[in-house]
């Protein structure tokens, strides 16, 4: 049966199985085009359509309710079940008790005192303290986005400069307690940045949505520092409000419930549990038609919510807050200036006589008795040198297929990128002086 005939036949079966299927099939096709969705087989597409159909019915039922304060939509996650969504789009783990991480760099916030006046509304986006909405992809590293967002905010407030910081550095290098794409906690991220004496920029250490090796030459490029971090007493919305009035704050929430996945606009008030599994950033608060809300910055891209943001109800009946937002909040502290710009990376030394340009990897092209006598250069950091001595591969595509000049994601994994041609290495000027000095 031809592919087009198969597709029509499957859609015909759908129309027989469900009275809703026919009306949703065209919607599904346009949705696939809007979000660039494609599926390997017609069977997979049929299964995704079934999920989409259920989600569409749920969205329609919710939005038809007259008493709801928010709307849902068929966003980029409309072909995922709640369980599928939870497994890839959250990532808050290692929940703590307040004070369990406290040391010389951490403390517990108990309020600013009776004289502190909380403004009626705050929006740190308008103060230039919030970077653009980011997308964690299918990597459970929400904790890193929440942590960098809070550090970006306090850095701008103290220095006047907004710098987008590297989530990937935290994923790759913060391994003592956090687990990269398998989850983590913001306080551990703050502790790591303090111990490392700073964190690199996103521009220099960009996001890959995957676990990787810590790049030692970049981990020492520190553009922003923090002095400590503070935990807010749990279930104290009054203290959380005071903190947000002074800077963006990291919080844990339950972000995996059905309505949260498909949220589109308005003031979200549940239903959702208080089992914390996701991390976001509170960047302000306000009121609308007598209903108070938090301004939440998420890390699911701009197709979710209001261009990546949510209004979440506050001042409700539960001390834990909607989705547990009052249960686990913290923020970094900073008063000291940032370090001076790091000097640009120097050449990569291959041997006493040869080197490669900065940001390159030295690859041996001729080895005798374990001693490399000739070198070439791969124009990537921490690259894999292929045995054919002609090509090299990125570290996240480490398997060389030299017959096809391809780099594979792994053995048995056909995901690939093109191999990279090596270049000649350079001979160090004044090399004879180095030889004489040996």
Coordinates of C-alpha atoms in Angstrom, one line a residue:
X1 CA 0.0 0.0 0.0
X2 CA 1.4 3.4 -1.0
X3 CA 2.3 5.8 1.9
X4 CA -0.4 8.3 0.9
X5 CA -3.0 5.5 0.7
X6 CA -1.9 4.2 4.1
X7 CA -2.3 7.6 5.6
X8 CA -5.8 8.0 4.3
X9 CA -6.7 4.5 5.5
X10 CA -5.4 5.3 9.0
X11 CA -7.3 8.5 9.2
X12 CA -10.4 6.7 7.9
X13 CA -10.1 4.2 10.8
X14 CA -9.7 7.1 13.2
X15 CA -12.9 8.6 12.0
X16 CA -14.7 5.3 12.6
X17 CA -13.3 4.8 16.0
X18 CA -14.1 8.2 17.5
X19 CA -16.6 10.9 16.5
X20 CA -14.0 13.5 17.5
X21 CA -11.2 12.1 15.3
X22 CA -12.4 13.5 12.0
X23 CA -12.7 17.0 13.4
X24 CA -9.2 16.8 15.0
X25 CA -7.3 15.2 12.1
X26 CA -7.0 18.5 10.1
X27 CA -6.1 20.3 13.3
X28 CA -3.4 17.7 14.0
X29 CA -1.9 18.2 10.5
X30 CA -1.7 21.9 10.9
X31 CA -0.3 21.6 14.4
X32 CA 2.4 19.3 13.1
X33 CA 3.4 21.9 10.5
X34 CA 3.3 24.7 13.1
X35 CA 5.7 22.9 15.4
X36 CA 7.8 21.0 12.8
X37 CA 6.6 17.6 14.1
X38 CA 7.4 14.5 12.0
X39 CA 7.2 10.8 12.9
X40 CA 9.2 7.9 11.8
X41 CA 6.3 5.7 10.9
X42 CA 2.6 6.0 10.3
X43 CA 2.0 3.8 13.3
X44 CA 3.9 6.3 15.5
X45 CA 1.9 9.1 14.0
X46 CA -1.3 7.4 14.7
X47 CA -0.3 6.9 18.3
X48 CA 0.7 10.6 18.6
X49 CA -2.6 11.6 17.1
X50 CA -4.5 9.6 19.7
X51 CA -2.7 11.5 22.4
X52 CA -3.2 14.8 20.6
X53 CA -6.9 14.0 20.4
X54 CA -7.2 13.3 24.1
X55 CA -5.3 16.5 24.9
X56 CA -7.5 18.5 22.5
X57 CA -10.7 17.2 24.2
X58 CA -9.2 18.1 27.6
X59 CA -8.3 21.7 26.4
X60 CA -11.7 22.2 24.9
X61 CA -13.5 21.0 28.0
X62 CA -11.4 23.2 30.3
X63 CA -11.7 26.4 28.1
X64 CA -15.5 26.0 27.9
X65 CA -15.8 26.3 31.7
X66 CA -17.0 29.7 32.6
X67 CA -15.4 29.9 36.0
X68 CA -11.8 29.2 35.1
X69 CA -9.2 32.0 35.6
X70 CA -6.8 30.6 32.9
X71 CA -6.9 29.0 29.5
X72 CA -5.2 26.0 28.0
X73 CA -3.9 25.5 24.4
X74 CA -2.5 22.8 22.1
X75 CA 1.1 23.9 22.5
X76 CA 4.3 22.1 21.4
X77 CA 3.7 19.4 24.0
X78 CA 0.2 18.4 22.8
X79 CA 1.4 15.0 21.5
X80 CA 2.7 13.9 24.9
X81 CA 0.9 12.2 27.7
X82 CA 1.4 13.7 31.2
X83 CA 3.8 10.8 32.1
X84 CA 5.9 11.3 28.9
X85 CA 6.0 15.0 29.6
X86 CA 7.0 14.5 33.2
X87 CA 9.9 12.2 32.3
X88 CA 11.7 14.8 30.0
X89 CA 10.6 18.3 31.0
X90 CA 11.1 18.4 34.8
X91 CA 14.1 17.5 36.8
X92 CA 14.0 18.8 40.4
X93 CA 15.5 16.1 42.7
X94 CA 17.4 15.8 46.0
X95 CA 14.8 17.8 48.0
X96 CA 16.3 19.3 51.1
X97 CA 15.2 20.5 54.5
X98 CA 15.8 24.2 55.1
X99 CA 19.2 24.8 56.6
X100 CA 20.5 21.3 55.6
X101 CA 22.9 23.0 53.1
X102 CA 23.7 26.0 55.2
X103 CA 27.4 26.7 55.8
X104 CA 29.5 29.8 55.7
X105 CA 27.9 30.7 52.3
X106 CA 24.3 29.9 53.1
X107 CA 21.7 31.2 55.6
X108 CA 18.0 31.1 56.3
X109 CA 15.8 34.1 55.5
X110 CA 13.4 35.2 58.3
X111 CA 12.4 38.5 56.9
X112 CA 13.7 42.1 56.6
X113 CA 12.0 43.4 59.7
X114 CA 8.9 45.5 60.5
X115 CA 10.2 48.5 58.6
X116 CA 10.4 46.9 55.2
X117 CA 7.7 48.0 52.8
X118 CA 6.6 45.5 50.1
X119 CA 5.7 47.3 46.8
X120 CA 2.2 46.5 45.4
X121 CA 3.7 45.0 42.3
X122 CA 7.2 44.1 41.0
X123 CA 8.3 43.0 37.5
X124 CA 12.1 42.4 37.2
X125 CA 11.7 42.0 33.5
X126 CA 11.0 45.7 33.3
X127 CA 14.1 46.4 35.4
X128 CA 16.3 44.6 32.9
X129 CA 17.2 41.8 35.3
X130 CA 15.8 38.9 33.3
X131 CA 17.3 37.2 30.3
X132 CA 15.2 35.8 27.4
X133 CA 13.2 32.7 27.9
X134 CA 15.3 29.6 27.4
X135 CA 14.4 26.0 26.5
X136 CA 15.8 23.0 28.4
X137 CA 14.6 20.6 25.7
X138 CA 14.4 16.9 26.6
X139 CA 16.9 17.3 29.4
X140 CA 15.8 17.3 33.1
X141 CA 18.0 20.3 34.0
X142 CA 15.3 22.7 35.1
X143 CA 17.3 23.2 38.3
X144 CA 20.2 24.7 36.3
X145 CA 17.9 27.2 34.5
X146 CA 16.3 28.3 37.7
X147 CA 19.7 28.8 39.3
X148 CA 21.3 30.7 36.4
X149 CA 18.1 32.9 36.2
X150 CA 18.5 33.9 39.8
X151 CA 22.2 34.6 39.4
X152 CA 21.6 36.6 36.3
X153 CA 19.1 38.7 38.2
X154 CA 21.2 39.5 41.2
X155 CA 24.2 40.2 39.0
X156 CA 22.3 42.8 37.0
X157 CA 20.9 44.4 40.1
X158 CA 24.3 44.7 41.7
X159 CA 26.4 45.5 38.6
X160 CA 23.9 46.9 36.1
X161 CA 24.9 44.4 33.5
X162 CA 22.7 41.5 32.3
X163 CA 24.7 38.5 31.3
X164 CA 23.2 35.2 30.2
X165 CA 24.9 32.4 32.2
X166 CA 25.8 28.9 31.3
X167 CA 23.4 26.1 32.2
X168 CA 25.6 23.6 30.4
X169 CA 28.6 24.4 32.6
X170 CA 26.5 23.4 35.6
X171 CA 25.3 20.3 33.9
X172 CA 28.8 19.2 32.9
X173 CA 30.8 20.3 35.9
X174 CA 28.5 20.4 39.0
X175 CA 28.7 16.6 39.7
X176 CA 29.1 16.4 43.5
X177 CA 25.3 16.3 44.2
X178 CA 23.5 17.4 41.0
X179 CA 23.0 14.9 38.2
X180 CA 22.9 16.9 35.0
X181 CA 20.0 16.0 32.8
X182 CA 18.8 13.5 35.4
X183 CA 17.9 16.2 37.9
X184 CA 19.4 18.5 40.6
X185 CA 18.8 21.3 43.1
X186 CA 19.4 25.0 42.9
X187 CA 21.3 25.3 46.2
X188 CA 23.8 22.7 45.1
X189 CA 24.3 24.8 42.0
X190 CA 25.0 27.9 44.1
X191 CA 27.4 26.0 46.2
X192 CA 29.3 24.9 43.1
X193 CA 29.5 28.4 41.7
X194 CA 30.9 29.7 45.0
X195 CA 33.4 26.9 45.2
X196 CA 34.5 27.5 41.5
X197 CA 34.7 31.2 42.2
X198 CA 32.3 32.0 39.4
X199 CA 30.5 30.8 36.3
X200 CA 31.0 31.2 32.6
X201 CA 28.6 32.9 30.1
X202 CA 26.1 31.1 27.9
X203 CA 27.8 32.6 24.8
X204 CA 31.1 31.0 25.7
X205 CA 29.8 27.7 27.1
X206 CA 26.5 27.2 25.1
X207 CA 23.6 24.8 26.0
X208 CA 23.5 21.4 24.3
X209 CA 20.5 19.8 26.2
X210 CA 22.7 16.7 27.0
X211 CA 25.2 15.6 29.6
X212 CA 28.8 16.3 28.6
X213 CA 32.3 16.4 29.9
X214 CA 33.4 19.4 31.9
X215 CA 35.5 21.7 29.7
X216 CA 38.4 22.6 32.0
X217 CA 39.5 25.5 29.8
X218 CA 36.1 27.1 30.1
X219 CA 35.3 26.3 33.7
X220 CA 38.0 28.8 34.6
X221 CA 36.5 31.6 32.6
X222 CA 34.4 33.3 35.3
X223 CA 32.3 36.2 34.3
X224 CA 29.9 36.3 37.3
X225 CA 30.4 35.5 40.9
X226 CA 28.1 35.2 43.9
X227 CA 29.0 35.4 47.6
X228 CA 26.4 33.1 49.1
X229 CA 22.8 31.9 49.0
X230 CA 19.7 32.1 51.2
X231 CA 16.9 29.6 51.8
X232 CA 13.5 31.0 52.6
X233 CA 11.5 29.4 55.4
X234 CA 9.1 27.0 53.8
X235 CA 5.4 27.7 53.6
X236 CA 5.9 31.4 54.4
X237 CA 4.4 33.3 51.5
X238 CA 5.0 36.6 53.3
X239 CA 8.7 36.0 53.4
X240 CA 8.8 34.8 49.8
X241 CA 7.0 38.1 48.8
X242 CA 9.7 40.1 50.6
X243 CA 12.5 38.3 48.8
X244 CA 10.9 38.7 45.3
X245 CA 10.5 42.4 46.0
X246 CA 14.3 42.6 46.1
X247 CA 15.4 40.1 43.4
X248 CA 14.3 37.1 41.3
X249 CA 13.9 33.9 43.4
X250 CA 14.3 30.2 42.5
X251 CA 11.5 27.9 43.6
X252 CA 10.4 24.3 43.3
X253 CA 6.9 23.5 42.1
X254 CA 4.9 20.6 40.8
X255 CA 5.1 21.3 37.1
X256 CA 4.0 18.0 35.7
X257 CA 0.2 18.0 36.1
X258 CA -2.0 17.9 33.1
X259 CA -3.2 21.5 33.1
X260 CA 0.3 22.9 33.7
X261 CA 1.6 21.1 30.6
X262 CA -1.0 22.8 28.4
X263 CA -1.2 26.2 30.1
X264 CA -1.7 29.1 27.8
X265 CA -2.7 32.3 29.6
X266 CA -4.4 33.7 32.6
X267 CA -3.8 33.2 36.4
X268 CA -3.1 29.5 37.0
X269 CA -4.7 28.1 40.2
X270 CA -4.5 24.4 39.7
X271 CA -5.4 21.6 40.0
X272 CA -1.9 20.4 40.8
X273 CA -0.2 18.5 43.6
X274 CA 2.5 19.7 46.0
X275 CA 5.0 17.0 45.1
X276 CA 7.8 19.1 43.9
X277 CA 9.4 17.9 40.6
X278 CA 10.2 21.1 38.6
X279 CA 12.2 24.3 39.2
X280 CA 11.3 27.8 37.9
X281 CA 12.1 31.4 38.6
X282 CA 9.8 34.0 40.2
X283 CA 10.5 37.3 38.5
X284 CA 7.8 39.4 40.0
X285 CA 4.2 39.6 41.3
X286 CA 1.1 41.6 40.8
X287 CA -2.7 41.6 40.9
X288 CA -5.4 41.5 38.2
X289 CA -9.1 42.1 38.8
X290 CA -8.6 41.5 42.6
X291 CA -6.6 38.3 42.1
X292 CA -3.0 38.2 43.2
X293 CA -0.4 36.3 41.2
X294 CA 3.3 35.5 40.8
X295 CA 5.1 36.0 37.5
X296 CA 6.8 32.7 36.7
X297 CA 9.6 32.3 34.2
X298 CA 9.8 28.8 32.9
X299 CA 12.4 26.9 30.8
X300 CA 10.2 25.3 28.2
X301 CA 10.7 27.8 25.4
X302 CA 8.3 30.6 24.2
X303 CA 5.6 28.3 22.8
X304 CA 4.5 27.4 26.3
X305 CA 2.3 29.8 28.3
X306 CA 2.5 33.5 27.7
X307 CA 5.7 33.6 25.7
X308 CA 7.3 31.3 28.2
X309 CA 5.8 32.9 31.3
X310 CA 2.9 32.0 33.6
X311 CA 0.9 33.9 36.1
X312 CA 0.4 31.7 39.2
X313 CA -2.2 32.5 41.9
X314 CA -0.9 33.6 45.3
X315 CA -2.6 34.5 48.6
X316 CA -4.7 31.3 48.4
X317 CA -6.0 29.0 51.1
X318 CA -3.0 26.7 51.3
X319 CA 0.2 27.7 53.1
X320 CA 2.2 25.6 50.6
X321 CA 0.9 27.7 47.7
X322 CA -0.4 26.6 44.3
X323 CA 1.7 23.6 43.1
X324 CA 3.8 23.9 46.3
X325 CA 5.4 27.2 45.2
X326 CA 5.9 28.4 48.8
X327 CA 7.6 25.1 50.0
X328 CA 11.2 25.4 48.7
X329 CA 12.6 28.8 47.7
X330 CA 16.1 30.2 47.6
X331 CA 18.2 32.9 46.0
X332 CA 21.9 33.8 45.6
X333 CA 23.5 36.7 47.3
X334 CA 26.0 39.1 45.9
X335 CA 27.7 42.3 46.9
X336 CA 31.2 41.9 45.5
X337 CA 32.2 42.9 42.0
X338 CA 32.8 40.4 39.2
X339 CA 36.4 39.3 38.4
X340 CA 38.2 41.1 35.5
X341 CA 37.7 39.5 32.1
X342 CA 39.7 36.3 31.7
X343 CA 42.5 36.5 29.2
X344 CA 41.8 34.9 25.9
X345 CA 42.8 31.3 25.7
X346 CA 46.4 30.7 24.5
X347 CA 47.5 28.2 21.8
X348 CA 47.0 24.5 22.5
X349 CA 50.4 22.9 23.1
X350 CA 51.0 19.6 21.3
X351 CA 54.6 19.1 22.0
X352 CA 57.8 21.1 22.8
X353 CA 58.0 22.1 19.2
X354 CA 54.4 22.3 17.9
X355 CA 51.0 23.8 18.8
X356 CA 47.5 24.3 17.5
X357 CA 45.3 27.4 17.6
X358 CA 43.3 28.3 20.7
X359 CA 40.2 26.2 21.1
X360 CA 41.6 23.3 19.0
X361 CA 42.5 19.7 19.9
X362 CA 46.0 18.3 19.1
X363 CA 45.7 15.0 17.2
X364 CA 48.7 12.7 16.6
X365 CA 49.3 11.8 12.9
X366 CA 52.5 9.7 13.2
X367 CA 53.5 7.7 16.3
X368 CA 56.7 5.7 16.7
X369 CA 57.2 3.5 19.8
X370 CA 54.6 5.4 21.7
X371 CA 56.1 8.8 20.9
X372 CA 54.2 11.2 18.6
X373 CA 56.4 12.7 16.0
X374 CA 53.8 14.6 14.0
X375 CA 50.7 16.5 15.0
X376 CA 47.6 17.9 13.3
X377 CA 44.8 20.2 14.6
X378 CA 41.1 19.6 15.0
X379 CA 39.2 22.9 15.2
X380 CA 37.1 21.9 18.2
X381 CA 37.8 21.7 21.9
X382 CA 38.0 18.3 23.5
X383 CA 37.5 16.6 20.1
X384 CA 37.9 12.9 19.3
X385 CA 40.8 12.2 16.9
X386 CA 39.9 9.5 14.4
X387 CA 42.4 6.7 13.8
X388 CA 42.7 7.5 10.0
X389 CA 44.7 10.6 11.0
X390 CA 42.6 12.7 8.6
X391 CA 39.4 13.5 10.5
X392 CA 38.1 14.3 14.0
X393 CA 34.7 14.3 15.7
X394 CA 32.9 16.4 18.4
X395 CA 33.0 15.0 21.9
X396 CA 29.3 14.4 21.9
X397 CA 29.5 12.4 18.6
X398 CA 32.6 10.3 19.7
X399 CA 32.4 7.3 17.3
X400 CA 34.4 7.8 14.1
X401 CA 33.0 6.2 10.9
X402 CA 36.0 7.0 8.7
X403 CA 34.6 5.1 5.6
X404 CA 31.8 7.6 5.4
X405 CA 33.6 10.5 7.1
X406 CA 30.8 10.6 9.7
X407 CA 30.7 11.0 13.5
X408 CA 28.1 8.9 15.3
X409 CA 26.3 9.6 18.6
X410 CA 27.3 6.1 19.8
X411 CA 27.8 2.5 18.9
X412 CA 24.6 1.3 17.3
X413 CA 23.2 4.9 17.2
X414 CA 22.9 6.1 13.6
X415 CA 22.5 9.8 14.6
X416 CA 25.5 11.5 13.0
X417 CA 27.2 14.6 11.9
X418 CA 29.9 15.1 9.3
X419 CA 33.5 14.5 10.3
X420 CA 35.9 17.5 10.4
X421 CA 39.1 17.8 8.4
X422 CA 42.2 18.2 10.5
X423 CA 44.6 21.1 9.7
X424 CA 48.4 21.2 10.0
X425 CA 49.9 22.1 13.3
X426 CA 52.3 25.0 13.8
X427 CA 56.0 25.0 14.7
X428 CA 56.8 27.2 17.7
X429 CA 59.0 30.2 16.9
X430 CA 62.4 30.0 18.7
X431 CA 62.0 26.2 19.1
X432 CA 65.8 25.8 19.2
X433 CA 66.0 27.8 22.4
X434 CA 63.5 25.3 24.0
X435 CA 65.6 22.4 22.8
X436 CA 68.8 23.9 24.2
X437 CA 67.1 24.6 27.5
X438 CA 66.0 20.9 28.0

